[in-house]
Amino acid sequence: MNGILPIAGDAAVLGVGAFCGAFCRFQIGRLAAEKIAEHPKVLGSWTGWHTAGINIGGSFALGCISQAPPPPAFAGLSPRAKVMLGVGFCGSFTTFSTYSVDV
């Protein structure tokens, strides 16, 4: 019975991180599409590049999160924070499948 509670906590923070990452990706995609639609002659050639930027930025963030020191260090991340930010947020933020829809 003691093993269920930590797993439930990890699942909860994973879900929160995934929701936030997907929401941020959606908003960035929406804003980019609006700006491209407003100025198609100027920004039309940039269609799809916001996805590449999201994937590159999210991959960089995941690398920083995975290499963050444990909690005693300055700005260290606990294992649960790494699950929320790395697997949850960055995982849903950098979904590669969205690239095929944008291009």
Short mmCIF file of C-alpha atoms in Angstrom, two decimals:
data_model
loop_
_atom_site.label_atom_id
_atom_site.label_comp_id
_atom_site.label_asym_id
_atom_site.label_seq_id
_atom_site.Cartn_x
_atom_site.Cartn_y
_atom_site.Cartn_z
CA MET A 1 0.00 0.00 0.00
CA ASN A 2 2.90 2.40 0.67
CA GLY A 3 4.09 2.12 -2.95
CA ILE A 4 0.84 3.50 -4.39
CA LEU A 5 1.02 6.97 -2.84
CA PRO A 6 4.38 8.02 -4.37
CA ILE A 7 3.27 6.73 -7.78
CA ALA A 8 0.01 8.69 -7.53
CA GLY A 9 1.96 11.83 -6.61
CA ASP A 10 4.31 11.35 -9.57
CA ALA A 11 1.33 10.80 -11.87
CA ALA A 12 -0.35 13.96 -10.58
CA VAL A 13 2.70 16.19 -11.14
CA LEU A 14 3.27 14.54 -14.52
CA GLY A 15 -0.29 15.43 -15.52
CA VAL A 16 0.08 19.03 -14.37
CA GLY A 17 3.33 19.40 -16.29
CA ALA A 18 1.85 17.81 -19.41
CA PHE A 19 -1.18 20.10 -19.31
CA CYS A 20 1.00 23.19 -18.97
CA GLY A 21 3.35 22.11 -21.76
CA ALA A 22 0.51 21.32 -24.17
CA PHE A 23 -1.23 24.60 -23.32
CA CYS A 24 1.95 26.63 -23.93
CA ARG A 25 2.57 24.85 -27.23
CA PHE A 26 -1.02 25.49 -28.34
CA GLN A 27 -0.82 29.18 -27.46
CA ILE A 28 2.49 29.69 -29.25
CA GLY A 29 1.15 27.90 -32.33
CA ARG A 30 -2.03 29.97 -32.26
CA LEU A 31 -0.14 33.24 -31.92
CA ALA A 32 2.27 32.31 -34.71
CA ALA A 33 -0.62 31.35 -37.02
CA GLU A 34 -2.40 34.64 -36.28
CA LYS A 35 0.70 36.71 -36.99
CA ILE A 36 1.39 34.83 -40.23
CA ALA A 37 -2.26 35.31 -41.30
CA GLU A 38 -2.05 39.05 -40.57
CA HIS A 39 1.09 39.50 -42.70
CA PRO A 40 1.18 36.61 -45.21
CA LYS A 41 3.56 38.31 -47.67
CA VAL A 42 6.12 39.09 -45.01
CA LEU A 43 5.78 36.05 -42.72
CA GLY A 44 4.35 33.44 -45.10
CA SER A 45 7.71 31.75 -45.56
CA TRP A 46 7.93 31.22 -41.79
CA THR A 47 5.00 28.78 -41.70
CA GLY A 48 6.00 25.75 -39.66
CA TRP A 49 9.19 27.25 -38.25
CA HIS A 50 7.56 28.00 -34.89
CA THR A 51 7.32 24.24 -34.45
CA ALA A 52 11.04 23.85 -35.02
CA GLY A 53 11.70 26.65 -32.54
CA ILE A 54 9.48 25.02 -29.93
CA ASN A 55 11.19 21.65 -30.40
CA ILE A 56 14.69 23.12 -30.22
CA GLY A 57 13.89 25.28 -27.18
CA GLY A 58 12.10 22.45 -25.40
CA SER A 59 14.95 20.04 -26.09
CA PHE A 60 17.42 22.55 -24.67
CA ALA A 61 15.22 23.00 -21.59
CA LEU A 62 15.00 19.22 -21.14
CA GLY A 63 18.79 18.97 -21.27
CA CYS A 64 19.10 21.67 -18.59
CA ILE A 65 16.45 20.01 -16.41
CA SER A 66 18.03 16.58 -16.68
CA GLN A 67 21.44 17.96 -15.65
CA ALA A 68 20.17 20.08 -12.75
CA PRO A 69 21.82 19.18 -9.44
CA PRO A 70 19.86 17.58 -6.59
CA PRO A 71 18.01 19.81 -4.07
CA PRO A 72 20.82 20.77 -1.66
CA ALA A 73 22.51 22.75 -4.44
CA PHE A 74 21.38 26.22 -5.43
CA ALA A 75 18.28 25.90 -7.65
CA GLY A 76 18.45 22.12 -7.46
CA LEU A 77 15.48 20.08 -8.64
CA SER A 78 13.92 17.19 -6.77
CA PRO A 79 13.21 13.98 -8.70
CA ARG A 80 9.48 14.82 -8.67
CA ALA A 81 10.19 18.30 -10.12
CA LYS A 82 12.27 16.68 -12.86
CA VAL A 83 9.33 14.39 -13.67
CA MET A 84 6.94 17.34 -13.83
CA LEU A 85 9.19 19.65 -15.86
CA GLY A 86 11.13 17.14 -17.95
CA VAL A 87 8.73 14.35 -18.77
CA GLY A 88 5.48 16.27 -18.32
CA PHE A 89 6.09 19.81 -19.56
CA CYS A 90 8.89 19.24 -22.06
CA GLY A 91 7.36 15.97 -23.26
CA SER A 92 4.09 17.57 -24.24
CA PHE A 93 5.67 20.86 -25.30
CA THR A 94 8.01 19.26 -27.84
CA THR A 95 5.73 16.68 -29.45
CA PHE A 96 7.21 15.90 -32.83
CA SER A 97 3.87 14.80 -34.27
CA THR A 98 2.72 18.42 -34.39
CA TYR A 99 5.42 19.13 -36.97
CA SER A 100 3.65 16.96 -39.54
CA VAL A 101 0.45 18.96 -39.07
CA ASP A 102 2.16 22.36 -39.36
CA VAL A 103 4.15 21.58 -42.49
#
